[in-house]
Amino acid sequence: MSAGVTIRERRPTDVPGLVEMLTLQQPTSGYPMRWPLPFPAEQFVVRPAEERAWVAERDDGAGPVLLGHVAVSRVEGEGLAEFRAAGVEGRLAAVSVLLVDPACRGHGIGGRLLEHAVAAIRADGRRPVLDVAPVHAAALALYRRRGWQEVRRIRPPWLPAHQPDVWLMVLPD
């Protein structure tokens, strides 16, 4: 399925379709963990710390169809302090809001989006980091297959009490 898939910069007109995709994939992925969100889903997809974002799409003959999304965000404030406490140095940028249409899972779309975000981070001379809830098994497996390493576990205030700590991960050079 990854044949004929293109990755391009996200446009404002993509956001409603990405909110729909987020809604469709949440019951099977558990991402995001709080659902329904306590704020508009558009604010989950497009975040204040975001620097760039991309979508994967394929033309199905009737026009382009969104398949997935990824963003790169600044690492600042408490998040930066947590990575520093884990000994992660250098200029950091986070992979965030990686999601794939449930009908496209297992076809390499998430991996291609992840590679695209990592390449952009490295092209800027920064170090890729991310956080992941271990209950998101498919995401965690993707990161581990790609060489990401856990550096610390944290307990953010939004995390439900019954869930395990979130993992901070870094992609070594």
Coordinates of N, CA and C in Angstrom, one line a residue:
M1 N 0.8 -1.2 0.0 CA 0.0 0.0 0.0 C 0.9 1.3 0.0
S2 N 2.1 1.2 0.4 CA 2.9 2.4 0.5 C 3.3 2.9 -0.9
A3 N 3.1 2.1 -2.0 CA 3.4 2.5 -3.3 C 2.3 3.6 -3.7
G4 N 2.7 4.7 -4.3 CA 1.8 5.7 -4.7 C 1.5 6.7 -3.5
V5 N 2.1 6.5 -2.4 CA 1.9 7.3 -1.2 C 2.9 8.5 -1.3
T6 N 2.4 9.7 -1.1 CA 3.3 10.9 -1.0 C 3.2 11.5 0.4
I7 N 4.3 12.1 0.8 CA 4.3 12.8 2.0 C 4.5 14.3 1.7
R8 N 3.7 15.1 2.2 CA 3.7 16.6 1.9 C 3.4 17.4 3.2
E9 N 3.7 18.6 3.2 CA 3.4 19.5 4.3 C 1.9 19.5 4.6
R10 N 1.6 19.5 5.8 CA 0.2 19.6 6.2 C -0.4 21.0 5.9
R11 N -1.6 21.1 5.4 CA -2.3 22.3 5.1 C -3.4 22.5 6.1
P12 N -3.8 23.8 6.3 CA -5.0 24.0 7.2 C -6.2 23.2 6.8
T13 N -6.4 23.0 5.5 CA -7.6 22.3 5.0 C -7.5 20.8 5.3
D14 N -6.3 20.3 5.7 CA -6.2 18.9 6.1 C -6.7 18.6 7.5
V15 N -6.8 19.6 8.4 CA -7.1 19.4 9.8 C -8.4 18.7 10.1
P16 N -9.5 19.1 9.4 CA -10.8 18.4 9.7 C -10.7 16.9 9.4
G17 N -10.0 16.6 8.3 CA -9.8 15.1 8.0 C -9.0 14.4 9.0
L18 N -8.0 15.1 9.5 CA -7.1 14.5 10.5 C -7.8 14.3 11.8
V19 N -8.7 15.3 12.2 CA -9.5 15.1 13.4 C -10.4 13.9 13.2
E20 N -11.0 13.7 12.0 CA -11.8 12.5 11.8 C -11.0 11.2 11.9
M21 N -9.7 11.3 11.3 CA -8.9 10.1 11.4 C -8.5 9.8 12.9
L22 N -8.2 10.9 13.7 CA -7.9 10.7 15.1 C -9.1 10.0 15.8
T23 N -10.3 10.5 15.5 CA -11.5 9.9 16.1 C -11.7 8.5 15.7
L24 N -11.4 8.1 14.4 CA -11.6 6.8 13.9 C -10.6 5.8 14.5
Q25 N -9.4 6.3 14.7 CA -8.3 5.3 15.2 C -8.3 5.2 16.7
Q26 N -8.8 6.1 17.4 CA -8.7 6.1 18.9 C -9.3 4.9 19.6
P27 N -10.4 4.3 19.2 CA -10.9 3.1 19.9 C -10.0 1.9 19.8
T28 N -9.2 1.8 18.7 CA -8.4 0.6 18.6 C -6.9 0.9 19.0
S29 N -6.5 2.2 19.0 CA -5.1 2.5 19.4 C -5.0 3.0 20.8
G30 N -6.1 3.6 21.3 CA -6.1 4.2 22.6 C -5.3 5.5 22.7
Y31 N -5.1 6.1 21.5 CA -4.4 7.3 21.3 C -5.3 8.4 20.8
P32 N -5.5 9.5 21.5 CA -4.9 9.8 22.8 C -5.6 9.1 23.9
M33 N -5.0 9.0 25.0 CA -5.5 8.3 26.2 C -6.7 8.9 26.8
R34 N -6.8 10.2 26.8 CA -8.0 10.9 27.4 C -8.9 11.0 26.2
W35 N -10.1 10.4 26.3 CA -11.1 10.5 25.2 C -12.4 10.3 25.7
P36 N -13.3 11.3 25.4 CA -13.1 12.4 24.6 C -12.1 13.4 25.2
L37 N -11.5 14.1 24.4 CA -10.5 15.1 24.8 C -11.3 16.3 25.6
P38 N -10.6 16.9 26.6 CA -11.3 18.0 27.3 C -11.1 19.3 26.6
F39 N -10.7 19.3 25.3 CA -10.6 20.5 24.5 C -10.8 20.1 23.0
P40 N -11.0 21.0 22.1 CA -11.2 20.6 20.7 C -10.1 19.7 20.2
A41 N -10.4 18.7 19.4 CA -9.5 17.8 18.9 C -8.5 18.5 17.9
E42 N -8.9 19.6 17.3 CA -8.0 20.4 16.4 C -6.8 20.8 17.2
Q43 N -7.0 21.1 18.5 CA -5.8 21.6 19.3 C -4.9 20.4 19.7
F44 N -5.4 19.2 19.6 CA -4.5 18.0 19.8 C -3.6 17.8 18.5
V45 N -4.3 18.0 17.4 CA -3.5 17.8 16.1 C -2.5 18.9 15.9
V46 N -3.0 20.1 16.0 CA -2.1 21.3 15.8 C -1.8 21.9 17.2
R47 N -0.6 21.8 17.6 CA -0.2 22.2 18.9 C 0.7 23.5 18.9
P48 N 0.6 24.2 20.0 CA 1.4 25.5 20.1 C 2.9 25.3 19.8
A49 N 3.5 24.2 20.3 CA 4.9 24.0 20.1 C 5.3 23.4 18.8
E50 N 4.3 23.2 18.0 CA 4.6 22.5 16.7 C 5.4 23.5 15.8
E51 N 6.4 22.9 15.1 CA 7.2 23.7 14.1 C 6.8 23.3 12.7
R52 N 6.7 22.0 12.4 CA 6.3 21.6 11.1 C 5.4 20.3 11.2
A53 N 4.7 20.1 10.1 CA 3.8 18.8 10.1 C 3.6 18.4 8.7
W54 N 3.4 17.1 8.6 CA 3.3 16.5 7.3 C 2.1 15.5 7.3
V55 N 1.6 15.2 6.1 CA 0.6 14.2 6.0 C 1.1 13.2 4.9
A56 N 0.6 12.0 5.0 CA 0.8 11.0 4.0 C -0.5 10.9 3.3
E57 N -0.5 10.8 1.9 CA -1.7 10.7 1.2 C -1.5 9.9 -0.1
R58 N -2.6 9.4 -0.6 CA -2.6 8.6 -1.9 C -3.8 9.1 -2.7
D59 N -3.6 9.2 -4.0 CA -4.6 9.6 -4.9 C -5.4 8.3 -5.2
D60 N -6.6 8.2 -4.9 CA -7.4 7.0 -5.2 C -8.2 7.1 -6.5
G61 N -7.9 8.0 -7.3 CA -8.6 8.2 -8.6 C -9.6 9.3 -8.5
A62 N -10.2 9.4 -7.3 CA -11.2 10.5 -7.1 C -10.6 11.7 -6.4
G63 N -9.3 11.6 -6.1 CA -8.7 12.7 -5.4 C -7.8 12.1 -4.3
P64 N -7.1 13.0 -3.6 CA -6.2 12.6 -2.6 C -6.9 12.1 -1.3
V65 N -6.4 11.1 -0.7 CA -7.0 10.5 0.5 C -5.9 10.6 1.6
L66 N -6.2 11.2 2.8 CA -5.2 11.2 3.9 C -5.1 9.8 4.5
L67 N -3.8 9.5 4.7 CA -3.5 8.2 5.3 C -2.8 8.3 6.7
G68 N -2.2 9.4 7.0 CA -1.5 9.6 8.2 C -0.9 11.0 8.4
H69 N -0.3 11.2 9.6 CA 0.1 12.5 10.0 C 1.3 12.4 11.0
V70 N 2.2 13.3 10.9 CA 3.3 13.4 11.9 C 3.7 14.9 12.0
A71 N 4.2 15.3 13.2 CA 4.6 16.7 13.4 C 6.0 16.6 14.1
V72 N 6.7 17.8 14.0 CA 7.9 18.0 14.8 C 7.6 19.2 15.7
S73 N 7.9 19.1 17.0 CA 7.6 20.1 17.9 C 8.9 20.5 18.7
R74 N 8.9 21.8 19.2 CA 9.9 22.2 20.1 C 9.8 21.4 21.4
V75 N 11.0 21.2 22.0 CA 11.0 20.6 23.4 C 11.4 21.7 24.3
E76 N 10.5 22.1 25.2 CA 10.7 23.2 26.0 C 10.1 23.0 27.4
G77 N 10.3 23.9 28.3 CA 9.8 23.8 29.6 C 10.0 22.6 30.4
E78 N 8.9 22.0 31.0 CA 9.1 20.8 31.8 C 9.5 19.6 31.0
G79 N 9.1 19.5 29.7 CA 9.5 18.4 28.8 C 11.0 18.5 28.6
L80 N 11.6 19.6 28.4 CA 13.0 19.8 28.2 C 13.8 19.4 29.5
A81 N 13.2 19.8 30.7 CA 13.8 19.5 31.9 C 13.9 18.0 32.2
E82 N 12.8 17.3 31.8 CA 12.7 15.8 31.9 C 13.8 15.1 31.1
F83 N 14.0 15.6 29.8 CA 15.0 15.0 29.0 C 16.4 15.3 29.5
R84 N 16.6 16.5 30.0 CA 17.9 16.9 30.6 C 18.2 16.0 31.8
A85 N 17.2 15.8 32.7 CA 17.4 15.0 33.9 C 17.7 13.5 33.5
A86 N 17.4 13.1 32.3 CA 17.7 11.8 31.8 C 19.1 11.8 31.1
G87 N 19.8 12.9 31.1 CA 21.1 13.0 30.5 C 21.1 13.2 29.0
V88 N 20.0 13.6 28.4 CA 19.9 13.9 27.0 C 20.3 15.3 26.8
E89 N 21.4 15.5 26.1 CA 21.9 16.8 25.8 C 21.8 17.2 24.3
G90 N 22.1 18.4 24.0 CA 22.1 18.9 22.7 C 20.8 19.6 22.4
R91 N 20.6 20.0 21.1 CA 19.4 20.7 20.7 C 18.4 19.6 20.3
L92 N 17.2 19.6 20.9 CA 16.2 18.6 20.8 C 15.0 19.0 20.0
A93 N 14.4 18.1 19.3 CA 13.1 18.3 18.7 C 12.3 17.0 18.8
A94 N 11.0 17.2 19.1 CA 10.2 16.0 19.3 C 9.3 15.6 18.1
V95 N 9.3 14.3 17.9 CA 8.3 13.7 17.0 C 7.0 13.7 17.8
S96 N 5.9 14.2 17.2 CA 4.7 14.2 17.9 C 3.5 14.0 16.9
V97 N 2.4 13.6 17.5 CA 1.1 13.4 16.8 C 1.3 12.5 15.5
L98 N 1.9 11.4 15.8 CA 2.0 10.4 14.7 C 0.8 9.5 14.7
L99 N 0.0 9.6 13.7 CA -1.2 8.7 13.6 C -1.4 8.3 12.2
V100 N -2.0 7.1 12.1 CA -2.3 6.5 10.8 C -3.7 6.0 10.7
D101 N -4.3 6.2 9.6 CA -5.7 5.7 9.4 C -5.7 4.2 9.7
P102 N -6.7 3.8 10.5 CA -6.8 2.4 10.9 C -6.8 1.4 9.7
A103 N -7.4 1.8 8.6 CA -7.5 1.0 7.4 C -6.1 0.8 6.7
C104 N -5.1 1.6 7.1 CA -3.8 1.6 6.5 C -2.7 1.0 7.4
R105 N -3.0 0.6 8.6 CA -2.0 0.1 9.5 C -1.4 -1.1 9.0
G106 N -0.1 -1.2 9.3 CA 0.7 -2.4 8.9 C 1.2 -2.3 7.4
H107 N 1.1 -1.1 6.8 CA 1.6 -1.0 5.4 C 2.7 0.0 5.3
G108 N 3.4 0.3 6.4 CA 4.6 1.1 6.4 C 4.4 2.6 6.4
I109 N 3.1 3.1 6.5 CA 2.8 4.5 6.5 C 3.4 5.2 7.7
G110 N 3.2 4.6 8.9 CA 3.7 5.2 10.1 C 5.3 5.3 10.1
G111 N 5.9 4.2 9.6 CA 7.4 4.2 9.4 C 7.9 5.3 8.5
R112 N 7.2 5.5 7.4 CA 7.6 6.5 6.4 C 7.4 7.9 7.0
L113 N 6.3 8.1 7.7 CA 6.1 9.4 8.4 C 7.2 9.7 9.5
L114 N 7.5 8.6 10.2 CA 8.5 8.8 11.3 C 9.8 9.1 10.7
E115 N 10.2 8.4 9.6 CA 11.5 8.7 8.9 C 11.6 10.1 8.4
H116 N 10.5 10.6 7.9 CA 10.4 11.9 7.4 C 10.6 13.0 8.5
A117 N 10.0 12.8 9.6 CA 10.1 13.7 10.7 C 11.6 13.6 11.3
V118 N 12.1 12.4 11.4 CA 13.5 12.3 11.9 C 14.5 13.0 11.0
A119 N 14.3 12.8 9.7 CA 15.2 13.4 8.7 C 15.2 14.9 8.8
A120 N 14.0 15.5 9.0 CA 13.9 16.9 9.2 C 14.5 17.4 10.4
I121 N 14.4 16.7 11.5 CA 15.0 17.0 12.8 C 16.6 17.0 12.6
R122 N 17.1 15.9 12.1 CA 18.5 15.8 11.9 C 19.1 16.9 10.9
A123 N 18.3 17.2 9.9 CA 18.7 18.2 8.9 C 18.9 19.6 9.6
D124 N 18.2 19.8 10.7 CA 18.3 21.0 11.5 C 19.4 20.9 12.5
G125 N 20.1 19.8 12.5 CA 21.2 19.6 13.5 C 20.7 19.4 14.9
R126 N 19.5 18.8 15.0 CA 18.9 18.5 16.3 C 18.8 17.0 16.6
R127 N 18.5 16.7 17.8 CA 18.4 15.3 18.2 C 17.0 14.9 18.4
P128 N 16.5 13.8 17.7 CA 15.1 13.4 17.8 C 14.8 12.8 19.2
V129 N 13.7 13.2 19.8 CA 13.2 12.6 21.0 C 11.6 12.5 20.8
L130 N 11.1 11.7 21.7 CA 9.6 11.6 21.8 C 9.2 11.0 23.1
D131 N 7.9 11.0 23.4 CA 7.4 10.3 24.5 C 6.3 9.4 24.0
V132 N 6.1 8.3 24.7 CA 5.1 7.3 24.3 C 4.6 6.6 25.5
A133 N 3.3 6.3 25.5 CA 2.7 5.5 26.6 C 2.9 4.0 26.2
P134 N 3.5 3.2 27.1 CA 3.7 1.8 26.8 C 2.5 1.0 26.4
V135 N 1.3 1.5 26.8 CA 0.1 0.8 26.4 C -0.2 1.0 24.9
H136 N 0.5 1.9 24.2 CA 0.4 2.1 22.8 C 1.4 1.1 22.1
A137 N 1.1 -0.1 22.2 CA 2.1 -1.2 21.8 C 2.6 -1.1 20.4
A138 N 1.7 -0.8 19.5 CA 2.1 -0.7 18.1 C 3.1 0.4 17.9
A139 N 2.9 1.6 18.5 CA 3.8 2.7 18.4 C 5.1 2.4 19.0
L140 N 5.1 1.8 20.2 CA 6.3 1.4 20.9 C 7.1 0.4 20.1
A141 N 6.4 -0.5 19.5 CA 7.2 -1.5 18.7 C 7.8 -0.9 17.5
L142 N 7.1 0.1 16.9 CA 7.7 0.8 15.7 C 8.9 1.5 16.2
Y143 N 8.9 2.2 17.3 CA 10.0 3.0 17.7 C 11.2 2.1 18.1
R144 N 10.9 1.0 18.8 CA 12.0 0.1 19.1 C 12.7 -0.5 17.9
R145 N 11.8 -0.9 16.9 CA 12.4 -1.5 15.6 C 13.3 -0.5 14.9
R146 N 13.0 0.8 15.1 CA 13.8 1.9 14.4 C 15.0 2.4 15.3
G147 N 15.2 1.7 16.4 CA 16.4 2.0 17.2 C 16.2 3.0 18.3
W148 N 15.0 3.5 18.6 CA 14.7 4.4 19.7 C 15.0 3.7 21.0
Q149 N 15.6 4.5 22.0 CA 15.9 3.9 23.3 C 15.2 4.7 24.4
E150 N 14.7 4.0 25.3 CA 14.1 4.6 26.5 C 15.2 5.2 27.4
V151 N 14.9 6.5 27.8 CA 15.9 7.1 28.7 C 15.3 7.5 30.1
R152 N 14.0 7.5 30.2 CA 13.4 7.9 31.5 C 11.9 7.6 31.4
R153 N 11.3 7.4 32.6 CA 9.9 7.2 32.7 C 9.3 8.4 33.5
I154 N 8.2 8.9 33.1 CA 7.6 10.1 33.8 C 6.2 9.9 34.0
R155 N 5.6 10.7 34.9 CA 4.2 10.6 35.2 C 3.6 12.0 35.0
P156 N 3.1 12.3 33.7 CA 2.5 13.6 33.5 C 1.2 13.7 34.2
P157 N 0.8 15.0 34.4 CA -0.5 15.2 35.2 C -1.7 14.7 34.4
W158 N -1.7 14.6 33.1 CA -2.9 14.2 32.3 C -3.0 12.6 32.3
L159 N -2.0 11.9 32.8 CA -2.0 10.4 32.7 C -3.0 9.8 33.7
P160 N -3.9 9.0 33.3 CA -4.8 8.4 34.2 C -4.1 7.5 35.2
A161 N -4.6 7.5 36.5 CA -3.9 6.8 37.6 C -3.7 5.4 37.3
H162 N -4.5 4.7 36.5 CA -4.4 3.3 36.3 C -3.4 2.9 35.2
Q163 N -2.8 3.9 34.5 CA -1.9 3.7 33.4 C -0.5 3.7 33.9
P164 N 0.4 2.9 33.2 CA 1.8 3.0 33.5 C 2.5 4.3 33.1
D165 N 3.6 4.6 33.6 CA 4.3 5.8 33.3 C 4.6 5.9 31.8
V166 N 4.7 7.1 31.3 CA 5.1 7.4 29.9 C 6.6 7.3 29.8
W167 N 7.0 6.8 28.7 CA 8.5 6.6 28.4 C 9.0 7.8 27.6
L168 N 10.1 8.3 28.0 CA 10.8 9.3 27.1 C 11.9 8.5 26.3
M169 N 11.9 8.8 25.0 CA 12.8 8.0 24.2 C 13.7 9.0 23.3
V170 N 14.8 8.5 23.0 CA 15.7 9.3 22.1 C 16.2 8.3 21.0
L171 N 16.5 8.9 19.8 CA 17.0 8.1 18.7 C 18.5 8.4 18.7
P172 N 19.4 7.5 19.0 CA 20.8 7.7 19.0 C 21.3 8.1 17.6
D173 N 22.4 8.7 17.5 CA 23.0 9.1 16.2 C 23.4 7.9 15.4

